[in-house]
Amino acid sequence: MELHMETMAASIGVSVPVLRFLLCFVATIPVSFLWRVFPGRLLKHVYAAFSGVLLSYLSFGVSSNLLFLVPMLLGYAAMVLYRPKCGVITFFLSFGYLIGCHVYYMSGDAWKEGGIDATGALMVLTLKVISCAINYNDGLLKEEDLREAQKKNRLIKLPSLIEYLGYCLCCGSHFAGPVFEMKDYLEWTEGNGIWAHSDKGPSPSPYGATLRAIVQAAICMAVYLYLVPYYPLSRFSEPIYQEWGFWRRLSFQYMSGFTARWKYYFIWSISEASIIISGLGFSGWTESSPPKPKWDRAKNVDILGVELAKSSVVLPLVWNIQVSTWLRHYVYERLITKGKKPGFFQLLATQTVSAVWHGLYPGYMLFFVQSALMIAGSRVIYRWEQTIPTNLGLLKKALVFINFSYTLMVLNYSAVGFLVLNLQDSVGLYGSVYYVGTIVPITLILLGYIIPAKPARSKARKEQ
């Protein structure tokens, strides 16, 4: 069996542990489908938890479930013992534990060398545990003091232990996400909310949307396997890279980031398929006539939205969508002082939390600081664009194109740190293109103060 696994792994160019993970990860699709056949709430919760435990064991070994048990128990204990502060307690304890695991396992090095461990799944589990505790904490607050997302997701009643375990490990959804809310999980299991019988028709069939996600996953993997031999990360450390000129180096950095993204597109397409086929991916009906089902709850990426983004500001809305949503609801919005507008501090703090969540490698830190600069610079271009009167349409289109080009250049420049992780290598590769992706955003931010954007006034307004 092991020899057969080695042959299979060698044929697709991955290690045996990665192949084992991929097989279990793809298995989440039939495992999630089988959830539908179990009658009653209790059996569904038990199956969701047990299937998650089994898939974790087959993927990473018995130690993985012990690794996952710690944050789950910490979060549940905080909710039981001290509800008024359970959200804050769980946030810091879970993140502290995750940081400790990042330091101990140094997973980034293993991933670069073709290995894999349970830390990636722990990252997803951490977000689920924290959101559950915070929403249970929000259940104590007055409804008029809450934002819309808080009103929607807050928990009035403590979930039972089996409900909690089913939510955390649901059919292997902790492998790569998407992150979803405890309240949605409970309503889905109980057949309430949007999963209740609707006058718009019977429960929608998930099979068409599942097939679309599987086909998308196959295409993404094919593109990745085609591109990766031409744009390997090892090229950055080869002498030939240093012999290239500026434009060739910059274009290789662009293609390296572009190539790496298709791996994530594949992973998220598979996770989307597994959540959709279970029924949890259903997110309501369209307003069209006749109404059509929407399957956005499991969507973690809009591929064209990323590759053709007109502005850096939209990237968090189309890349790792569910984690971006989590960061917005549980970090960004909660740092905004009531009655005040958010600023660069909230953006930088959110990106820093995201960096720590990914791991303590300097490359991650550089990438997310770069991301904050990139978004701030893109906002300056957008504000300038909004000042252009409608009769200067060509100039407005030119600024739109500049923002698009700026986003592509800075995104893929910044992604180098995310890919190589090491501080010396990251800074060296940024320096190989003269830090263009750092200097340009900072210049734009400074120009935003020197040339402030003033809304274009109509001719009639001027005459008044």
CSV table of C-alpha atoms in Angstrom, one decimal:
chain,number,residue,atom,x,y,z
A,1,MET,CA,0.0,0.0,0.0
A,2,GLU,CA,2.8,2.4,1.0
A,3,LEU,CA,4.7,1.6,-2.3
A,4,HIS,CA,1.5,2.3,-4.3
A,5,MET,CA,1.1,5.6,-2.5
A,6,GLU,CA,4.7,6.5,-3.3
A,7,THR,CA,4.2,5.7,-6.9
A,8,MET,CA,1.0,7.9,-7.0
A,9,ALA,CA,2.8,10.7,-5.2
A,10,ALA,CA,5.8,10.6,-7.5
A,11,SER,CA,3.5,10.7,-10.6
A,12,ILE,CA,2.0,14.0,-9.6
A,13,GLY,CA,5.1,15.5,-8.0
A,14,VAL,CA,4.1,15.6,-4.4
A,15,SER,CA,5.2,13.9,-1.2
A,16,VAL,CA,3.3,10.9,0.3
A,17,PRO,CA,1.9,13.0,3.3
A,18,VAL,CA,0.6,15.6,0.8
A,19,LEU,CA,-1.0,12.9,-1.3
A,20,ARG,CA,-2.6,11.4,1.8
A,21,PHE,CA,-4.0,14.8,2.7
A,22,LEU,CA,-5.3,15.5,-0.8
A,23,LEU,CA,-7.1,12.1,-0.9
A,24,CYS,CA,-8.8,12.8,2.5
A,25,PHE,CA,-9.5,16.4,1.4
A,26,VAL,CA,-11.3,15.2,-1.8
A,27,ALA,CA,-13.1,12.6,0.3
A,28,THR,CA,-14.8,15.5,2.2
A,29,ILE,CA,-17.2,15.7,-0.8
A,30,PRO,CA,-18.8,12.2,-0.4
A,31,VAL,CA,-18.5,12.5,3.4
A,32,SER,CA,-20.4,15.8,3.4
A,33,PHE,CA,-23.0,14.2,1.0
A,34,LEU,CA,-23.6,11.3,3.5
A,35,TRP,CA,-24.5,13.9,6.2
A,36,ARG,CA,-27.8,14.4,4.3
A,37,VAL,CA,-28.9,10.8,4.9
A,38,PHE,CA,-28.6,10.8,8.7
A,39,PRO,CA,-32.0,11.4,10.4
A,40,GLY,CA,-32.5,13.6,13.4
A,41,ARG,CA,-30.3,16.4,14.8
A,42,LEU,CA,-28.3,14.3,17.3
A,43,LEU,CA,-27.2,11.8,14.7
A,44,LYS,CA,-26.2,14.6,12.3
A,45,HIS,CA,-24.1,16.3,15.0
A,46,VAL,CA,-22.4,13.0,15.9
A,47,TYR,CA,-21.7,12.2,12.3
A,48,ALA,CA,-20.3,15.7,11.6
A,49,ALA,CA,-17.9,15.4,14.6
A,50,PHE,CA,-16.9,11.8,14.0
A,51,SER,CA,-16.3,12.2,10.3
A,52,GLY,CA,-14.1,15.2,11.1
A,53,VAL,CA,-12.1,13.3,13.7
A,54,LEU,CA,-11.7,10.3,11.3
A,55,LEU,CA,-10.5,12.4,8.3
A,56,SER,CA,-8.1,14.3,10.6
A,57,TYR,CA,-6.6,11.0,11.8
A,58,LEU,CA,-6.3,9.6,8.3
A,59,SER,CA,-4.6,12.8,7.1
A,60,PHE,CA,-2.3,13.8,9.9
A,61,GLY,CA,-2.3,11.0,12.5
A,62,VAL,CA,-3.8,10.6,16.0
A,63,SER,CA,-1.8,13.6,17.3
A,64,SER,CA,-3.8,16.0,15.2
A,65,ASN,CA,-7.0,15.4,17.1
A,66,LEU,CA,-5.2,16.0,20.4
A,67,LEU,CA,-3.9,19.2,18.8
A,68,PHE,CA,-7.4,20.3,17.9
A,69,LEU,CA,-8.9,19.4,21.3
A,70,VAL,CA,-7.0,22.1,23.2
A,71,PRO,CA,-8.5,25.2,21.6
A,72,MET,CA,-11.9,23.6,21.4
A,73,LEU,CA,-11.9,22.9,25.1
A,74,LEU,CA,-10.5,26.3,26.0
A,75,GLY,CA,-13.2,28.0,24.0
A,76,TYR,CA,-16.0,25.9,25.4
A,77,ALA,CA,-14.7,26.3,29.0
A,78,ALA,CA,-14.6,30.1,28.6
A,79,MET,CA,-18.2,30.1,27.4
A,80,VAL,CA,-19.3,27.9,30.4
A,81,LEU,CA,-17.3,29.6,33.1
A,82,TYR,CA,-17.2,33.3,32.3
A,83,ARG,CA,-19.6,34.4,29.6
A,84,PRO,CA,-19.2,38.2,30.0
A,85,LYS,CA,-15.6,38.0,28.8
A,86,CYS,CA,-15.5,34.6,27.0
A,87,GLY,CA,-14.9,36.2,23.6
A,88,VAL,CA,-11.8,38.1,24.6
A,89,ILE,CA,-10.5,35.2,26.6
A,90,THR,CA,-11.0,32.7,23.8
A,91,PHE,CA,-9.5,35.1,21.3
A,92,PHE,CA,-6.2,35.5,23.2
A,93,LEU,CA,-5.9,31.9,24.4
A,94,SER,CA,-6.7,30.4,21.0
A,95,PHE,CA,-4.3,32.8,19.2
A,96,GLY,CA,-1.6,32.2,21.8
A,97,TYR,CA,-2.0,28.4,21.3
A,98,LEU,CA,-1.9,28.8,17.6
A,99,ILE,CA,1.3,31.0,17.7
A,100,GLY,CA,2.9,28.3,20.0
A,101,CYS,CA,2.1,25.6,17.4
A,102,HIS,CA,3.4,27.8,14.6
A,103,VAL,CA,6.7,28.2,16.4
A,104,TYR,CA,6.9,24.5,17.4
A,105,TYR,CA,6.1,23.0,14.0
A,106,MET,CA,7.4,25.8,11.7
A,107,SER,CA,5.0,24.6,9.2
A,108,GLY,CA,5.9,27.1,6.5
A,109,ASP,CA,9.3,25.4,6.0
A,110,ALA,CA,7.6,22.0,5.7
A,111,TRP,CA,5.1,23.3,3.2
A,112,LYS,CA,7.9,24.8,1.1
A,113,GLU,CA,9.6,21.4,1.1
A,114,GLY,CA,6.5,19.5,0.1
A,115,GLY,CA,5.5,18.4,3.5
A,116,ILE,CA,2.3,19.0,5.5
A,117,ASP,CA,1.0,19.0,9.0
A,118,ALA,CA,-2.2,19.8,10.9
A,119,THR,CA,-1.3,23.4,11.6
A,120,GLY,CA,-3.3,24.6,8.5
A,121,ALA,CA,-6.4,22.9,9.8
A,122,LEU,CA,-5.8,24.3,13.3
A,123,MET,CA,-5.8,27.8,11.7
A,124,VAL,CA,-9.3,27.4,10.4
A,125,LEU,CA,-10.5,25.7,13.7
A,126,THR,CA,-9.1,28.7,15.7
A,127,LEU,CA,-11.3,31.1,13.8
A,128,LYS,CA,-14.4,29.0,14.3
A,129,VAL,CA,-13.7,28.6,18.1
A,130,ILE,CA,-13.2,32.4,18.5
A,131,SER,CA,-16.3,33.4,16.5
A,132,CYS,CA,-18.5,31.0,18.5
A,133,ALA,CA,-17.3,32.4,21.8
A,134,ILE,CA,-17.6,36.1,20.7
A,135,ASN,CA,-21.1,35.5,19.3
A,136,TYR,CA,-22.1,33.8,22.6
A,137,ASN,CA,-20.6,36.9,24.4
A,138,ASP,CA,-22.7,39.2,22.1
A,139,GLY,CA,-25.8,37.4,23.2
A,140,LEU,CA,-25.6,39.3,26.5
A,141,LEU,CA,-25.5,42.8,24.8
A,142,LYS,CA,-28.4,45.0,24.0
A,143,GLU,CA,-29.6,44.6,20.4
A,144,GLU,CA,-29.6,48.3,19.7
A,145,ASP,CA,-25.8,48.4,20.5
A,146,LEU,CA,-25.0,45.7,17.9
A,147,ARG,CA,-24.0,45.9,14.3
A,148,GLU,CA,-26.0,44.0,11.7
A,149,ALA,CA,-23.5,41.1,11.6
A,150,GLN,CA,-23.6,40.8,15.4
A,151,LYS,CA,-27.4,40.8,15.5
A,152,LYS,CA,-27.4,38.0,12.8
A,153,ASN,CA,-24.8,35.8,14.4
A,154,ARG,CA,-25.2,36.2,18.1
A,155,LEU,CA,-26.0,33.2,20.3
A,156,ILE,CA,-28.5,33.6,23.1
A,157,LYS,CA,-28.2,30.0,24.3
A,158,LEU,CA,-25.0,28.0,24.9
A,159,PRO,CA,-24.6,25.3,22.3
A,160,SER,CA,-24.4,21.7,23.7
A,161,LEU,CA,-21.0,20.0,23.6
A,162,ILE,CA,-22.0,17.7,20.7
A,163,GLU,CA,-23.3,20.7,18.8
A,164,TYR,CA,-20.1,22.5,19.4
A,165,LEU,CA,-17.9,19.5,18.3
A,166,GLY,CA,-20.0,19.0,15.2
A,167,TYR,CA,-19.6,22.7,14.3
A,168,CYS,CA,-15.9,22.7,14.8
A,169,LEU,CA,-15.0,19.5,12.9
A,170,CYS,CA,-18.0,19.3,10.5
A,171,CYS,CA,-17.3,16.7,7.9
A,172,GLY,CA,-13.7,17.8,7.5
A,173,SER,CA,-14.5,21.5,6.8
A,174,HIS,CA,-11.7,22.5,9.2
A,175,PHE,CA,-9.1,21.3,6.7
A,176,ALA,CA,-9.2,24.4,4.5
A,177,GLY,CA,-12.5,26.2,5.4
A,178,PRO,CA,-14.6,27.9,4.6
A,179,VAL,CA,-15.2,29.5,8.0
A,180,PHE,CA,-18.9,29.6,8.8
A,181,GLU,CA,-20.9,30.7,11.9
A,182,MET,CA,-22.3,28.5,14.6
A,183,LYS,CA,-25.8,29.9,14.2
A,184,ASP,CA,-25.8,29.0,10.5
A,185,TYR,CA,-24.6,25.5,11.4
A,186,LEU,CA,-27.4,25.0,14.0
A,187,GLU,CA,-30.1,26.3,11.6
A,188,TRP,CA,-28.8,24.1,8.8
A,189,THR,CA,-28.8,21.0,11.1
A,190,GLU,CA,-32.2,21.8,12.5
A,191,GLY,CA,-33.8,22.8,9.2
A,192,ASN,CA,-34.6,26.3,10.3
A,193,GLY,CA,-33.9,29.8,8.9
A,194,ILE,CA,-33.3,29.7,5.1
A,195,TRP,CA,-33.2,25.9,5.3
A,196,ALA,CA,-36.8,25.8,6.5
A,197,HIS,CA,-39.6,24.9,4.0
A,198,SER,CA,-40.1,27.9,1.7
A,199,ASP,CA,-43.0,29.0,-0.5
A,200,LYS,CA,-40.4,29.6,-3.2
A,201,GLY,CA,-40.3,25.8,-3.8
A,202,PRO,CA,-38.7,22.6,-2.4
A,203,SER,CA,-35.2,22.5,-1.0
A,204,PRO,CA,-32.8,23.4,-3.9
A,205,SER,CA,-30.7,20.7,-5.5
A,206,PRO,CA,-27.0,21.2,-4.7
A,207,TYR,CA,-25.7,18.9,-7.5
A,208,GLY,CA,-25.3,21.4,-10.3
A,209,ALA,CA,-23.4,23.9,-8.1
A,210,THR,CA,-21.3,21.0,-6.7
A,211,LEU,CA,-20.4,19.8,-10.2
A,212,ARG,CA,-19.4,23.4,-11.2
A,213,ALA,CA,-17.1,23.6,-8.2
A,214,ILE,CA,-15.5,20.3,-9.0
A,215,VAL,CA,-14.9,21.2,-12.7
A,216,GLN,CA,-13.4,24.5,-11.5
A,217,ALA,CA,-11.1,22.6,-9.1
A,218,ALA,CA,-9.9,20.3,-12.0
A,219,ILE,CA,-9.2,23.3,-14.2
A,220,CYS,CA,-7.3,25.1,-11.4
A,221,MET,CA,-5.1,22.1,-10.7
A,222,ALA,CA,-4.4,21.6,-14.4
A,223,VAL,CA,-3.3,25.3,-14.7
A,224,TYR,CA,-1.1,25.0,-11.6
A,225,LEU,CA,0.6,21.8,-12.8
A,226,TYR,CA,1.2,23.3,-16.2
A,227,LEU,CA,2.7,26.6,-14.9
A,228,VAL,CA,4.7,25.5,-11.9
A,229,PRO,CA,7.6,23.9,-13.9
A,230,TYR,CA,8.1,27.2,-15.7
A,231,TYR,CA,8.0,29.4,-12.6
A,232,PRO,CA,9.5,27.4,-9.7
A,233,LEU,CA,10.4,29.3,-6.5
A,234,SER,CA,13.8,27.8,-6.7
A,235,ARG,CA,14.6,30.1,-9.6
A,236,PHE,CA,14.8,33.0,-7.2
A,237,SER,CA,18.0,31.5,-5.7
A,238,GLU,CA,19.6,30.6,-9.0
A,239,PRO,CA,22.4,32.7,-10.5
A,240,ILE,CA,20.3,33.2,-13.7
A,241,TYR,CA,17.8,35.3,-11.8
A,242,GLN,CA,20.5,37.8,-10.8
A,243,GLU,CA,21.6,38.0,-14.5
A,244,TRP,CA,18.2,39.2,-15.6
A,245,GLY,CA,17.3,42.9,-16.0
A,246,PHE,CA,14.6,44.8,-13.9
A,247,TRP,CA,11.6,44.0,-16.2
A,248,ARG,CA,12.4,40.3,-16.5
A,249,ARG,CA,12.8,40.0,-12.7
A,250,LEU,CA,9.5,41.9,-12.1
A,251,SER,CA,7.7,39.8,-14.6
A,252,PHE,CA,9.0,36.6,-13.0
A,253,GLN,CA,7.8,37.8,-9.6
A,254,TYR,CA,4.4,38.5,-11.2
A,255,MET,CA,4.2,35.0,-12.7
A,256,SER,CA,5.4,33.3,-9.5
A,257,GLY,CA,2.5,34.9,-7.6
A,258,PHE,CA,0.1,34.2,-10.4
A,259,THR,CA,1.1,30.5,-10.5
A,260,ALA,CA,0.9,30.0,-6.7
A,261,ARG,CA,-2.6,31.3,-6.6
A,262,TRP,CA,-4.0,28.5,-8.7
A,263,LYS,CA,-3.0,26.0,-6.0
A,264,TYR,CA,-5.2,27.9,-3.6
A,265,TYR,CA,-8.0,28.2,-6.2
A,266,PHE,CA,-8.0,24.4,-6.4
A,267,ILE,CA,-8.1,23.9,-2.6
A,268,TRP,CA,-10.9,26.3,-2.1
A,269,SER,CA,-12.9,24.9,-5.0
A,270,ILE,CA,-12.8,21.5,-3.4
A,271,SER,CA,-13.9,22.8,0.0
A,272,GLU,CA,-16.7,24.8,-1.8
A,273,ALA,CA,-17.9,21.6,-3.4
A,274,SER,CA,-18.0,19.7,-0.1
A,275,ILE,CA,-20.0,22.4,1.7
A,276,ILE,CA,-22.4,22.9,-1.2
A,277,ILE,CA,-23.2,19.2,-1.5
A,278,SER,CA,-24.0,19.0,2.2
A,279,GLY,CA,-26.6,21.8,1.8
A,280,LEU,CA,-24.8,24.2,4.2
A,281,GLY,CA,-23.5,26.2,1.2
A,282,PHE,CA,-27.1,27.4,0.4
A,283,SER,CA,-27.4,31.1,1.1
A,284,GLY,CA,-30.9,32.0,0.0
A,285,TRP,CA,-32.8,32.8,-3.2
A,286,THR,CA,-32.3,35.4,-5.9
A,287,GLU,CA,-34.9,38.1,-6.5
A,288,SER,CA,-35.3,36.9,-10.1
A,289,SER,CA,-38.5,35.3,-11.5
A,290,PRO,CA,-38.5,32.4,-11.0
A,291,PRO,CA,-36.1,32.6,-8.0
A,292,LYS,CA,-32.9,30.7,-8.2
A,293,PRO,CA,-30.8,29.3,-5.3
A,294,LYS,CA,-27.6,31.0,-4.3
A,295,TRP,CA,-24.6,29.0,-3.0
A,296,ASP,CA,-22.3,31.8,-1.8
A,297,ARG,CA,-21.8,30.7,1.8
A,298,ALA,CA,-19.0,28.3,0.8
A,299,LYS,CA,-17.4,30.6,-1.8
A,300,ASN,CA,-13.9,31.5,-0.8
A,301,VAL,CA,-12.6,33.1,-4.0
A,302,ASP,CA,-13.7,34.9,-7.1
A,303,ILE,CA,-10.9,34.0,-9.5
A,304,LEU,CA,-11.7,36.6,-12.1
A,305,GLY,CA,-12.3,39.1,-9.4
A,306,VAL,CA,-8.7,38.6,-8.1
A,307,GLU,CA,-6.9,38.4,-11.4
A,308,LEU,CA,-8.9,41.4,-12.9
A,309,ALA,CA,-9.2,43.5,-9.8
A,310,LYS,CA,-9.6,47.2,-10.7
A,311,SER,CA,-8.5,48.2,-7.2
A,312,SER,CA,-6.6,46.7,-4.3
A,313,VAL,CA,-9.5,47.6,-2.1
A,314,VAL,CA,-11.7,44.9,-3.6
A,315,LEU,CA,-9.1,42.1,-3.0
A,316,PRO,CA,-10.3,41.2,0.5
A,317,LEU,CA,-13.8,40.8,-1.0
A,318,VAL,CA,-12.7,38.3,-3.6
A,319,TRP,CA,-9.7,36.5,-2.1
A,320,ASN,CA,-10.1,34.1,0.9
A,321,ILE,CA,-13.5,35.6,1.2
A,322,GLN,CA,-14.7,33.9,4.4
A,323,VAL,CA,-11.5,34.6,6.3
A,324,SER,CA,-11.7,38.2,5.1
A,325,THR,CA,-15.3,38.4,6.3
A,326,TRP,CA,-14.2,37.0,9.7
A,327,LEU,CA,-11.4,39.5,10.0
A,328,ARG,CA,-13.8,42.3,9.1
A,329,HIS,CA,-16.5,41.2,11.7
A,330,TYR,CA,-14.2,40.1,14.6
A,331,VAL,CA,-11.2,42.5,14.3
A,332,TYR,CA,-11.7,45.5,11.9
A,333,GLU,CA,-15.2,46.5,13.0
A,334,ARG,CA,-14.6,45.9,16.7
A,335,LEU,CA,-11.6,48.3,16.6
A,336,ILE,CA,-13.7,51.2,15.3
A,337,THR,CA,-14.6,53.7,18.0
A,338,LYS,CA,-18.4,54.4,17.9
A,339,GLY,CA,-19.2,57.6,16.0
A,340,LYS,CA,-15.8,57.7,14.3
A,341,LYS,CA,-14.6,56.5,10.9
A,342,PRO,CA,-12.1,53.7,10.5
A,343,GLY,CA,-8.6,54.7,9.4
A,344,PHE,CA,-5.2,53.2,8.6
A,345,PHE,CA,-4.8,51.9,12.2
A,346,GLN,CA,-7.8,49.5,11.9
A,347,LEU,CA,-6.5,48.4,8.5
A,348,LEU,CA,-2.9,47.8,9.7
A,349,ALA,CA,-4.1,46.0,12.9
A,350,THR,CA,-6.4,43.7,10.9
A,351,GLN,CA,-3.6,42.9,8.5
A,352,THR,CA,-1.2,42.2,11.4
A,353,VAL,CA,-3.7,39.8,13.0
A,354,SER,CA,-4.0,38.1,9.6
A,355,ALA,CA,-0.2,37.8,9.4
A,356,VAL,CA,0.1,36.3,12.9
A,357,TRP,CA,-2.7,33.9,12.0
A,358,HIS,CA,-0.8,32.6,9.0
A,359,GLY,CA,2.4,32.2,11.0
A,360,LEU,CA,5.4,34.1,12.5
A,361,TYR,CA,7.5,34.0,9.4
A,362,PRO,CA,8.9,37.5,8.5
A,363,GLY,CA,7.7,36.9,4.9
A,364,TYR,CA,4.1,36.8,6.1
A,365,MET,CA,4.6,40.0,8.2
A,366,LEU,CA,6.1,41.8,5.2
A,367,PHE,CA,3.3,40.6,2.9
A,368,PHE,CA,0.5,41.9,5.1
A,369,VAL,CA,2.2,45.2,5.9
A,370,GLN,CA,2.7,45.6,2.2
A,371,SER,CA,-1.0,44.7,1.7
A,372,ALA,CA,-2.0,47.6,4.0
A,373,LEU,CA,0.2,50.0,2.1
A,374,MET,CA,-1.1,48.6,-1.2
A,375,ILE,CA,-4.8,49.2,-0.2
A,376,ALA,CA,-4.1,52.6,1.2
A,377,GLY,CA,-2.3,53.6,-2.0
A,378,SER,CA,-5.1,52.3,-4.1
A,379,ARG,CA,-7.6,54.3,-2.2
A,380,VAL,CA,-5.7,57.5,-3.1
A,381,ILE,CA,-5.9,56.7,-6.8
A,382,TYR,CA,-9.6,55.9,-6.4
A,383,ARG,CA,-10.3,59.2,-4.7
A,384,TRP,CA,-8.5,61.1,-7.4
A,385,GLU,CA,-10.6,59.2,-10.0
A,386,GLN,CA,-13.8,60.3,-8.2
A,387,THR,CA,-12.8,64.0,-8.6
A,388,ILE,CA,-12.6,63.8,-12.4
A,389,PRO,CA,-15.7,65.4,-13.9
A,390,THR,CA,-17.8,63.2,-16.3
A,391,ASN,CA,-16.8,65.3,-19.3
A,392,LEU,CA,-13.2,64.0,-18.9
A,393,GLY,CA,-14.1,60.4,-19.3
A,394,LEU,CA,-10.8,59.4,-21.0
A,395,LEU,CA,-8.8,60.7,-18.0
A,396,LYS,CA,-11.1,58.8,-15.6
A,397,LYS,CA,-10.6,55.6,-17.6
A,398,ALA,CA,-6.8,56.2,-17.5
A,399,LEU,CA,-6.9,56.4,-13.7
A,400,VAL,CA,-9.0,53.2,-13.6
A,401,PHE,CA,-6.3,51.4,-15.7
A,402,ILE,CA,-3.5,52.9,-13.6
A,403,ASN,CA,-5.3,51.5,-10.4
A,404,PHE,CA,-5.7,48.1,-12.1
A,405,SER,CA,-2.0,48.0,-13.2
A,406,TYR,CA,-0.9,49.2,-9.8
A,407,THR,CA,-2.9,46.5,-8.0
A,408,LEU,CA,-1.4,43.7,-10.2
A,409,MET,CA,2.1,44.9,-9.8
A,410,VAL,CA,2.1,45.5,-6.0
A,411,LEU,CA,0.1,42.4,-5.3
A,412,ASN,CA,2.5,40.0,-7.0
A,413,TYR,CA,5.6,41.9,-5.8
A,414,SER,CA,4.2,41.6,-2.2
A,415,ALA,CA,3.4,37.9,-2.7
A,416,VAL,CA,7.1,37.1,-2.9
A,417,GLY,CA,7.4,37.5,0.8
A,418,PHE,CA,4.4,35.2,1.4
A,419,LEU,CA,6.0,32.6,-0.9
A,420,VAL,CA,9.7,32.6,0.3
A,421,LEU,CA,9.0,33.4,4.0
A,422,ASN,CA,12.6,34.0,5.0
A,423,LEU,CA,13.4,37.7,5.9
A,424,GLN,CA,16.8,37.8,4.1
A,425,ASP,CA,15.4,36.3,0.9
A,426,SER,CA,12.2,38.4,1.0
A,427,VAL,CA,14.1,41.7,1.4
A,428,GLY,CA,16.7,40.6,-1.2
A,429,LEU,CA,14.0,39.8,-3.8
A,430,TYR,CA,12.2,43.1,-3.1
A,431,GLY,CA,15.5,44.8,-3.5
A,432,SER,CA,16.2,43.0,-6.8
A,433,VAL,CA,13.4,45.2,-8.3
A,434,TYR,CA,14.5,48.3,-6.4
A,435,TYR,CA,11.6,48.0,-3.9
A,436,VAL,CA,9.2,49.3,-6.5
A,437,GLY,CA,6.2,47.7,-4.9
A,438,THR,CA,7.0,49.4,-1.6
A,439,ILE,CA,8.1,52.9,-2.9
A,440,VAL,CA,5.1,53.4,-5.2
A,441,PRO,CA,2.4,52.8,-2.5
A,442,ILE,CA,4.2,55.0,0.1
A,443,THR,CA,4.6,57.7,-2.6
A,444,LEU,CA,0.9,57.6,-3.4
A,445,ILE,CA,-0.1,57.8,0.3
A,446,LEU,CA,2.1,60.9,0.7
A,447,LEU,CA,0.8,62.4,-2.5
A,448,GLY,CA,-2.7,61.9,-1.1
A,449,TYR,CA,-1.9,64.4,1.6
A,450,ILE,CA,-0.2,66.8,-0.8
A,451,ILE,CA,-2.9,66.6,-3.5
A,452,PRO,CA,-6.1,66.0,-1.6
A,453,ALA,CA,-9.0,64.7,-3.5
A,454,LYS,CA,-11.9,67.2,-3.7
A,455,PRO,CA,-15.2,66.2,-5.2
A,456,ALA,CA,-15.8,67.6,-8.7
A,457,ARG,CA,-18.5,70.3,-8.5
A,458,SER,CA,-21.1,70.6,-11.2
A,459,LYS,CA,-21.2,73.8,-13.3
A,460,ALA,CA,-24.5,74.8,-11.7
A,461,ARG,CA,-23.0,74.4,-8.2
A,462,LYS,CA,-20.1,76.7,-9.2
A,463,GLU,CA,-22.4,79.4,-10.5
A,464,GLN,CA,-24.3,79.5,-7.1
